[in-house]
PDB file of C-alpha atoms in Angstrom:
ATOM      1  CA  GLU A  22      74.474  84.774  96.258  1.00 95.00           C
ATOM      2  CA  VAL A  23      77.605  82.905  95.259  1.00 96.00           C
ATOM      3  CA  ARG A  24      76.492  79.182  95.504  1.00 97.00           C
ATOM      4  CA  LEU A  25      78.604  76.083  94.791  1.00 98.00           C
ATOM      5  CA  LEU A  26      76.794  72.753  94.768  1.00 98.00           C
ATOM      6  CA  GLU A  27      78.981  69.459  94.526  1.00 98.00           C
ATOM      7  CA  SER A  28      77.573  66.179  93.993  1.00 98.00           C
ATOM      8  CA  GLY A  29      78.644  62.693  92.498  1.00 98.00           C
ATOM      9  CA  GLY A  30      80.495  61.503  95.590  1.00 98.00           C
ATOM     10  CA  ASP A  31      80.207  57.701  96.126  1.00 97.00           C
ATOM     11  CA  LEU A  32      81.613  54.461  97.391  1.00 98.00           C
ATOM     12  CA  VAL A  33      83.982  52.832  94.808  1.00 98.00           C
ATOM     13  CA  GLN A  34      86.426  50.075  94.640  1.00 98.00           C
ATOM     14  CA  PRO A  35      90.197  50.776  94.327  1.00 98.00           C
ATOM     15  CA  GLY A  36      91.051  50.995  90.469  1.00 98.00           C
ATOM     16  CA  GLY A  37      87.660  52.555  89.744  1.00 98.00           C
ATOM     17  CA  SER A  38      86.584  55.813  88.632  1.00 98.00           C
ATOM     18  CA  LEU A  39      84.021  58.699  89.500  1.00 98.00           C
ATOM     19  CA  ARG A  40      83.156  61.870  88.341  1.00 98.00           C
ATOM     20  CA  LEU A  41      82.209  64.340  90.514  1.00 98.00           C
ATOM     21  CA  SER A  42      80.296  68.020  89.606  1.00 98.00           C
ATOM     22  CA  CYS A  43      80.140  71.380  90.862  1.00 98.00           C
ATOM     23  CA  ALA A  44      77.147  73.548  89.689  1.00 98.00           C
ATOM     24  CA  ALA A  45      77.908  76.916  90.211  1.00 98.00           C
ATOM     25  CA  SER A  46      75.787  80.062  90.579  1.00 98.00           C
ATOM     26  CA  GLY A  47      75.345  83.658  91.469  1.00 97.00           C
ATOM     27  CA  PHE A  48      78.427  84.778  89.512  1.00 96.00           C
ATOM     28  CA  THR A  49      79.844  84.538  86.037  1.00 96.00           C
ATOM     29  CA  PHE A  50      81.126  81.410  86.222  1.00 97.00           C
ATOM     30  CA  SER A  51      83.579  81.657  82.986  1.00 97.00           C
ATOM     31  CA  SER A  52      85.254  84.391  84.480  1.00 95.00           C
ATOM     32  CA  HIS A  53      87.066  82.710  87.611  1.00 96.00           C
ATOM     33  CA  THR A  54      89.529  79.884  88.136  1.00 96.00           C
ATOM     34  CA  MET A  55      87.860  77.201  89.962  1.00 97.00           C
ATOM     35  CA  SER A  56      89.568  74.461  92.147  1.00 98.00           C
ATOM     36  CA  TRP A  57      89.187  71.212  93.842  1.00 98.00           C
ATOM     37  CA  VAL A  58      90.344  70.773  97.516  1.00 98.00           C
ATOM     38  CA  ARG A  59      90.180  67.666  99.282  1.00 98.00           C
ATOM     39  CA  GLN A  60      89.986  66.621 103.102  1.00 98.00           C
ATOM     40  CA  ALA A  61      90.781  63.102 104.165  1.00 98.00           C
ATOM     41  CA  PRO A  62      88.640  61.827 107.237  1.00 97.00           C
ATOM     42  CA  GLY A  63      90.271  63.968 110.163  1.00 96.00           C
ATOM     43  CA  LYS A  64      92.928  65.084 108.177  1.00 98.00           C
ATOM     44  CA  GLY A  65      94.016  68.674 106.784  1.00 98.00           C
ATOM     45  CA  LEU A  66      92.985  70.249 103.587  1.00 98.00           C
ATOM     46  CA  GLU A  67      94.670  69.135 100.365  1.00 98.00           C
ATOM     47  CA  TRP A  68      94.875  71.201  96.983  1.00 97.00           C
ATOM     48  CA  VAL A  69      93.876  68.871  94.083  1.00 98.00           C
ATOM     49  CA  SER A  70      93.512  70.800  90.711  1.00 98.00           C
ATOM     50  CA  SER A  71      92.548  74.348  89.302  1.00 97.00           C
ATOM     51  CA  ILE A  72      91.247  75.500  85.952  1.00 96.00           C
ATOM     52  CA  SER A  73      91.127  78.696  84.595  1.00 94.00           C
ATOM     53  CA  GLY A  74      88.276  80.299  83.331  1.00 93.00           C
ATOM     54  CA  GLY A  75      88.587  79.839  79.700  1.00 88.00           C
ATOM     55  CA  ALA A  76      89.754  76.247  80.690  1.00 82.00           C
ATOM     56  CA  GLY A  77      93.058  76.955  78.787  1.00 87.00           C
ATOM     57  CA  ASN A  78      95.336  76.602  81.788  1.00 94.00           C
ATOM     58  CA  THR A  79      94.922  73.214  84.199  1.00 96.00           C
ATOM     59  CA  PHE A  80      97.015  72.696  87.383  1.00 95.00           C
ATOM     60  CA  ASN A  81      97.235  69.306  89.162  1.00 96.00           C
ATOM     61  CA  ALA A  82      98.601  68.207  92.519  1.00 96.00           C
ATOM     62  CA  ASP A  83     101.539  65.602  91.914  1.00 95.00           C
ATOM     63  CA  SER A  84      99.450  62.988  94.162  1.00 97.00           C
ATOM     64  CA  VAL A  85      96.454  62.875  91.327  1.00 98.00           C
ATOM     65  CA  LYS A  86      98.606  63.733  88.200  1.00 97.00           C
ATOM     66  CA  GLY A  87      98.014  61.528  85.348  1.00 97.00           C
ATOM     67  CA  ARG A  88      94.701  59.820  87.389  1.00 98.00           C
ATOM     68  CA  PHE A  89      92.398  62.898  87.801  1.00 98.00           C
ATOM     69  CA  THR A  90      91.228  65.541  85.138  1.00 98.00           C
ATOM     70  CA  ILE A  91      89.959  68.826  85.854  1.00 98.00           C
ATOM     71  CA  SER A  92      87.415  70.344  83.169  1.00 97.00           C
ATOM     72  CA  ARG A  93      84.656  72.720  83.039  1.00 98.00           C
ATOM     73  CA  ASP A  94      81.450  73.500  81.076  1.00 97.00           C
ATOM     74  CA  ASN A  95      80.931  77.054  80.703  1.00 97.00           C
ATOM     75  CA  SER A  96      77.556  76.816  79.093  1.00 97.00           C
ATOM     76  CA  LYS A  97      76.091  74.786  82.318  1.00 98.00           C
ATOM     77  CA  ASN A  98      78.190  76.718  84.999  1.00 98.00           C
ATOM     78  CA  THR A  99      79.735  73.703  86.060  1.00 98.00           C
ATOM     79  CA  LEU A 100      83.042  72.459  86.987  1.00 98.00           C
ATOM     80  CA  TYR A 101      83.934  68.646  86.808  1.00 98.00           C
ATOM     81  CA  LEU A 102      86.554  66.425  88.425  1.00 98.00           C
ATOM     82  CA  GLN A 103      87.082  62.804  86.416  1.00 98.00           C
ATOM     83  CA  MET A 104      89.053  60.613  88.958  1.00 98.00           C
ATOM     84  CA  ASN A 105      90.511  57.426  87.538  1.00 98.00           C
ATOM     85  CA  SER A 106      92.412  54.707  89.075  1.00 98.00           C
ATOM     86  CA  LEU A 107      91.349  55.351  92.348  1.00 98.00           C
ATOM     87  CA  ARG A 108      92.982  54.688  95.597  1.00 98.00           C
ATOM     88  CA  VAL A 109      92.272  53.781  99.198  1.00 98.00           C
ATOM     89  CA  GLU A 110      94.051  57.025  99.632  1.00 98.00           C
ATOM     90  CA  ASP A 111      91.716  59.187  97.931  1.00 98.00           C
ATOM     91  CA  THR A 112      89.149  58.693 100.221  1.00 98.00           C
ATOM     92  CA  ALA A 113      87.775  62.424 101.417  1.00 98.00           C
ATOM     93  CA  VAL A 114      85.428  65.075 100.960  1.00 98.00           C
ATOM     94  CA  TYR A 115      86.162  66.829  97.696  1.00 98.00           C
ATOM     95  CA  TYR A 116      85.215  70.561  97.589  1.00 98.00           C
ATOM     96  CA  CYS A 117      84.988  72.727  94.789  1.00 98.00           C
ATOM     97  CA  ALA A 118      85.772  76.424  95.577  1.00 98.00           C
ATOM     98  CA  LYS A 119      86.114  79.689  93.369  1.00 97.00           C
ATOM     99  CA  GLU A 120      89.112  81.748  93.212  1.00 95.00           C
ATOM    100  CA  ASN A 121      87.973  85.465  94.341  1.00 90.00           C
ATOM    101  CA  SER A 122      89.874  87.896  92.496  1.00 86.00           C
ATOM    102  CA  ASP A 123      88.699  90.368  95.015  1.00 87.00           C
ATOM    103  CA  TYR A 124      90.677  88.561  97.476  1.00 87.00           C
ATOM    104  CA  ALA A 125      93.731  88.290  95.805  1.00 88.00           C
ATOM    105  CA  GLY A 126      92.690  84.583  94.543  1.00 89.00           C
ATOM    106  CA  SER A 127      91.902  82.917  97.622  1.00 92.00           C
ATOM    107  CA  LEU A 128      89.211  80.290  97.653  1.00 95.00           C
ATOM    108  CA  ASP A 129      86.063  81.712  98.375  1.00 94.00           C
ATOM    109  CA  PRO A 130      83.591  80.495  98.595  1.00 97.00           C
ATOM    110  CA  TRP A 131      83.541  76.919  98.997  1.00 98.00           C
ATOM    111  CA  GLY A 132      80.711  74.305  98.360  1.00 98.00           C
ATOM    112  CA  GLN A 133      79.758  71.868 101.250  1.00 97.00           C
ATOM    113  CA  GLY A 134      81.391  68.902  99.730  1.00 98.00           C
ATOM    114  CA  THR A 135      80.942  65.648  98.625  1.00 98.00           C
ATOM    115  CA  LEU A 136      82.390  62.000  99.879  1.00 98.00           C
ATOM    116  CA  VAL A 137      84.332  59.849  97.809  1.00 98.00           C
ATOM    117  CA  THR A 138      84.993  56.779  99.915  1.00 98.00           C
ATOM    118  CA  VAL A 139      87.501  54.237  98.243  1.00 98.00           C
ATOM    119  CA  SER A 140      87.147  50.861  99.510  1.00 97.00           C
ATOM    120  CA  SER A 141      86.784  47.321  98.789  1.00 97.00           C
TER     121      SER A 141
ATOM    122  CA  SER S 128     107.585  68.516  97.893  1.00 86.00           C
ATOM    123  CA  TYR S 129     107.242  72.092  99.508  1.00 91.00           C
ATOM    124  CA  GLU S 130     105.539  72.282 102.655  1.00 94.00           C
ATOM    125  CA  LEU S 131     103.801  74.920 105.213  1.00 97.00           C
ATOM    126  CA  THR S 132     104.511  74.348 108.721  1.00 98.00           C
ATOM    127  CA  GLN S 133     101.670  75.268 111.265  1.00 98.00           C
ATOM    128  CA  PRO S 134     101.745  74.437 115.091  1.00 98.00           C
ATOM    129  CA  PRO S 135      99.133  71.351 115.544  1.00 98.00           C
ATOM    130  CA  SER S 136      97.479  73.090 118.265  1.00 97.00           C
ATOM    131  CA  VAL S 137      97.169  76.564 120.090  1.00 98.00           C
ATOM    132  CA  SER S 138      95.124  76.632 123.559  1.00 97.00           C
ATOM    133  CA  VAL S 139      93.768  80.201 124.577  1.00 97.00           C
ATOM    134  CA  SER S 140      91.466  81.474 127.090  1.00 97.00           C
ATOM    135  CA  PRO S 141      88.450  83.620 126.236  1.00 97.00           C
ATOM    136  CA  GLY S 142      89.598  87.222 126.109  1.00 97.00           C
ATOM    137  CA  GLN S 143      93.209  86.375 125.376  1.00 97.00           C
ATOM    138  CA  ARG S 144      95.180  86.264 122.035  1.00 98.00           C
ATOM    139  CA  ALA S 145      95.643  83.356 119.994  1.00 98.00           C
ATOM    140  CA  THR S 146      98.912  83.474 117.685  1.00 98.00           C
ATOM    141  CA  ILE S 147      99.105  81.185 114.696  1.00 98.00           C
ATOM    142  CA  THR S 148     102.139  80.923 112.791  1.00 98.00           C
ATOM    143  CA  CYS S 149     103.061  79.273 109.191  1.00 98.00           C
ATOM    144  CA  SER S 150     106.302  79.152 107.889  1.00 97.00           C
ATOM    145  CA  GLY S 151     107.479  78.071 104.161  1.00 96.00           C
ATOM    146  CA  ASP S 152     110.630  79.302 102.090  1.00 94.00           C
ATOM    147  CA  ALA S 153     108.254  80.693  99.407  1.00 92.00           C
ATOM    148  CA  LEU S 154     106.508  82.850 101.841  1.00 95.00           C
ATOM    149  CA  SER S 155     108.902  85.505 101.045  1.00 92.00           C
ATOM    150  CA  ARG S 156     107.838  85.559  97.512  1.00 93.00           C
ATOM    151  CA  HIS S 157     104.393  84.330  97.725  1.00 94.00           C
ATOM    152  CA  HIS S 158     101.403  86.132  99.887  1.00 95.00           C
ATOM    153  CA  ALA S 159      99.489  83.586 102.125  1.00 97.00           C
ATOM    154  CA  HIS S 160      95.804  83.179 102.774  1.00 97.00           C
ATOM    155  CA  TRP S 161      94.162  81.589 105.944  1.00 98.00           C
ATOM    156  CA  TYR S 162      90.974  79.810 106.353  1.00 98.00           C
ATOM    157  CA  GLN S 163      88.733  78.989 109.392  1.00 98.00           C
ATOM    158  CA  GLN S 164      87.102  75.624 109.397  1.00 98.00           C
ATOM    159  CA  LYS S 165      84.558  74.837 112.009  1.00 98.00           C
ATOM    160  CA  ALA S 166      83.362  71.296 112.909  1.00 96.00           C
ATOM    161  CA  GLY S 167      81.385  69.947 110.231  1.00 95.00           C
ATOM    162  CA  GLN S 168      81.372  72.807 108.099  1.00 97.00           C
ATOM    163  CA  ALA S 169      83.232  73.793 105.055  1.00 98.00           C
ATOM    164  CA  PRO S 170      86.279  76.247 105.249  1.00 98.00           C
ATOM    165  CA  VAL S 171      86.096  79.995 105.244  1.00 98.00           C
ATOM    166  CA  VAL S 172      88.482  82.838 104.195  1.00 98.00           C
ATOM    167  CA  VAL S 173      89.641  84.916 107.006  1.00 98.00           C
ATOM    168  CA  MET S 174      92.521  86.534 105.929  1.00 97.00           C
ATOM    169  CA  TYR S 175      93.930  87.074 102.500  1.00 96.00           C
ATOM    170  CA  ARG S 176      97.400  88.554 100.898  1.00 96.00           C
ATOM    171  CA  ASP S 177      98.734  88.119 104.267  1.00 96.00           C
ATOM    172  CA  THR S 178      97.147  91.097 106.115  1.00 97.00           C
ATOM    173  CA  GLU S 179      93.765  91.485 104.646  1.00 97.00           C
ATOM    174  CA  ARG S 180      90.395  91.089 106.118  1.00 97.00           C
ATOM    175  CA  PRO S 181      87.436  90.116 103.690  1.00 96.00           C
ATOM    176  CA  SER S 182      84.232  91.737 104.194  1.00 95.00           C
ATOM    177  CA  GLY S 183      82.165  90.372 107.222  1.00 96.00           C
ATOM    178  CA  ILE S 184      85.334  88.848 109.399  1.00 97.00           C
ATOM    179  CA  PRO S 185      85.496  90.610 112.495  1.00 97.00           C
ATOM    180  CA  GLU S 186      88.468  92.872 113.303  1.00 97.00           C
ATOM    181  CA  ARG S 187      89.742  90.775 115.868  1.00 98.00           C
ATOM    182  CA  PHE S 188      91.223  88.887 113.273  1.00 98.00           C
ATOM    183  CA  SER S 189      94.615  90.416 112.032  1.00 98.00           C
ATOM    184  CA  GLY S 190      97.678  89.016 110.090  1.00 98.00           C
ATOM    185  CA  SER S 191     101.258  89.836 109.390  1.00 97.00           C
ATOM    186  CA  SER S 192     104.126  88.709 107.629  1.00 97.00           C
ATOM    187  CA  SER S 193     107.867  88.648 108.199  1.00 95.00           C
ATOM    188  CA  GLY S 194     110.292  86.956 105.738  1.00 94.00           C
ATOM    189  CA  THR S 195     109.529  83.150 105.511  1.00 96.00           C
ATOM    190  CA  LYS S 196     106.469  83.382 108.005  1.00 97.00           C
ATOM    191  CA  VAL S 197     103.146  84.496 108.407  1.00 98.00           C
ATOM    192  CA  THR S 198     100.988  84.820 111.650  1.00 98.00           C
ATOM    193  CA  LEU S 199      97.315  85.119 111.995  1.00 98.00           C
ATOM    194  CA  THR S 200      96.597  86.626 115.393  1.00 98.00           C
ATOM    195  CA  ILE S 201      92.644  86.697 116.899  1.00 98.00           C
ATOM    196  CA  SER S 202      92.429  89.201 119.666  1.00 97.00           C
ATOM    197  CA  GLY S 203      90.177  88.784 122.343  1.00 96.00           C
ATOM    198  CA  VAL S 204      89.199  85.340 121.413  1.00 98.00           C
ATOM    199  CA  LEU S 205      85.835  84.162 121.706  1.00 98.00           C
ATOM    200  CA  ALA S 206      84.169  80.671 121.920  1.00 97.00           C
ATOM    201  CA  GLU S 207      82.626  80.942 118.648  1.00 97.00           C
ATOM    202  CA  ASP S 208      86.517  81.420 117.250  1.00 98.00           C
ATOM    203  CA  GLU S 209      87.094  77.542 118.391  1.00 98.00           C
ATOM    204  CA  ALA S 210      88.169  75.840 115.194  1.00 98.00           C
ATOM    205  CA  ASP S 211      91.071  74.652 112.768  1.00 98.00           C
ATOM    206  CA  TYR S 212      93.030  77.173 110.822  1.00 98.00           C
ATOM    207  CA  TYR S 213      94.793  76.527 107.436  1.00 98.00           C
ATOM    208  CA  CYS S 214      97.467  78.839 105.878  1.00 98.00           C
ATOM    209  CA  GLN S 215      97.636  78.297 102.028  1.00 97.00           C
ATOM    210  CA  SER S 216     100.244  79.790  99.541  1.00 97.00           C
ATOM    211  CA  LEU S 217     101.726  78.824  96.295  1.00 95.00           C
ATOM    212  CA  ASP S 218     104.864  76.348  96.249  1.00 92.00           C
ATOM    213  CA  ASN S 219     108.430  77.567  94.710  1.00 89.00           C
ATOM    214  CA  GLY S 220     107.132  76.872  91.198  1.00 89.00           C
ATOM    215  CA  GLY S 221     104.173  79.266  91.829  1.00 88.00           C
ATOM    216  CA  THR S 222     102.005  76.869  89.915  1.00 88.00           C
ATOM    217  CA  SER S 223     100.483  74.984  92.696  1.00 93.00           C
ATOM    218  CA  TRP S 224      98.627  75.541  95.753  1.00 95.00           C
ATOM    219  CA  VAL S 225     100.142  74.290  99.335  1.00 96.00           C
ATOM    220  CA  PHE S 226      98.193  74.222 102.402  1.00 98.00           C
ATOM    221  CA  GLY S 227      99.793  73.983 105.894  1.00 98.00           C
ATOM    222  CA  GLY S 228      98.946  71.116 108.110  1.00 98.00           C
ATOM    223  CA  GLY S 229      96.146  73.089 110.364  1.00 98.00           C
ATOM    224  CA  THR S 230      96.157  74.407 113.623  1.00 98.00           C
ATOM    225  CA  LYS S 231      93.523  73.420 115.942  1.00 98.00           C
ATOM    226  CA  VAL S 232      92.567  76.584 118.273  1.00 98.00           C
ATOM    227  CA  THR S 233      91.127  75.520 121.495  1.00 98.00           C
ATOM    228  CA  VAL S 234      89.277  78.029 123.653  1.00 97.00           C
ATOM    229  CA  LEU S 235      89.584  76.861 127.356  1.00 95.00           C
TER     230      LEU S 235
END
């Protein structure tokens, strides 16, 4: 069974930093592009970042460019999101998700999410 | 920035048909996926590549595409289909995912 488990969410002050982790199991982690998607309280989904299986390619939303860095450690089957210069508007539940090549790259499955709150 | 446009809400009686649209210029070049998100849960893909249904998704879910619009249809809606639905596709440059604003389906 494919499982994704996020961790690292916390309360942080504006301007602070946080690193999220996503532990993956049940599939060949290094073979799949992985993504982070966030959801602000009561709002819709927003794609944040994606990284290819070999980590050679990364893509970021304009809203986080220069502040967030996606990375992965294939030896540990773990995806990361380093978040710097955090803003109040970064407050959200952050989900990691696997791009499923069987389903044309759609995001499947998703983890349960981890809450990041940016507030003074 | 590129946007995918969905109606904010759709209301439907049990057993009737719910139709959710998603519009965007790049949809004529890129396929779309659809996700269902029930309250307090993570999203689940219910349709991929415009018209294909993942394993385990009921047949009452179907998808279609025409030009710059894609549509998710739920035929014979059940109370359990009440959820938020999001479309997803690539932007004009083909390097960034974009989600629609979401449609709340209410089963009356």
